[in-house]
mmCIF file of C-alpha atoms in Angstrom:
data_model
loop_
_atom_site.group_PDB
_atom_site.id
_atom_site.type_symbol
_atom_site.label_atom_id
_atom_site.label_comp_id
_atom_site.label_asym_id
_atom_site.label_seq_id
_atom_site.Cartn_x
_atom_site.Cartn_y
_atom_site.Cartn_z
ATOM 1 C CA UNK A 24 5.557 12.255 -0.448
ATOM 2 C CA UNK A 25 3.579 15.307 -1.536
ATOM 3 C CA UNK A 26 1.700 16.900 1.345
ATOM 4 C CA UNK A 27 -1.224 17.823 -0.918
ATOM 5 C CA UNK A 28 -1.540 14.235 -2.159
ATOM 6 C CA UNK A 29 -1.517 12.972 1.422
ATOM 7 C CA UNK A 30 -4.287 15.380 2.413
ATOM 8 C CA UNK A 31 -6.308 14.352 -0.664
ATOM 9 C CA UNK A 32 -5.979 10.678 0.325
ATOM 10 C CA UNK A 33 -6.948 11.461 3.915
ATOM 11 C CA UNK A 34 -9.923 13.475 2.702
ATOM 12 C CA UNK A 35 -11.135 10.625 0.497
ATOM 13 C CA UNK A 36 -10.783 8.148 3.378
ATOM 14 C CA UNK A 37 -12.656 10.528 5.660
ATOM 15 C CA UNK A 38 -15.372 10.946 3.023
ATOM 16 C CA UNK A 39 -15.716 7.159 2.661
ATOM 17 C CA UNK A 40 -15.857 6.711 6.435
ATOM 18 C CA UNK A 41 -18.511 9.396 6.896
ATOM 19 C CA UNK A 42 -20.695 8.016 4.083
ATOM 20 C CA UNK A 43 -20.271 4.490 5.478
ATOM 21 C CA UNK A 44 -21.254 5.554 9.004
ATOM 22 C CA UNK A 45 -24.225 7.471 7.563
ATOM 23 C CA UNK A 46 -25.420 4.342 5.762
ATOM 24 C CA UNK A 47 -24.903 2.289 8.921
ATOM 25 C CA UNK A 48 -26.865 4.821 10.961
ATOM 26 C CA UNK A 49 -29.678 4.734 8.380
ATOM 27 C CA UNK A 50 -29.841 0.926 8.741
ATOM 28 C CA UNK A 51 -29.902 1.042 12.539
ATOM 29 C CA UNK A 52 -32.557 3.775 12.830
#
């Protein structure tokens, strides 16, 4: 597997997680 593709996938997952946690935090506060 291409290392660059793996990092891109990881980055997209990280981006989704951060945006999800931000939305969750906005709901809680």
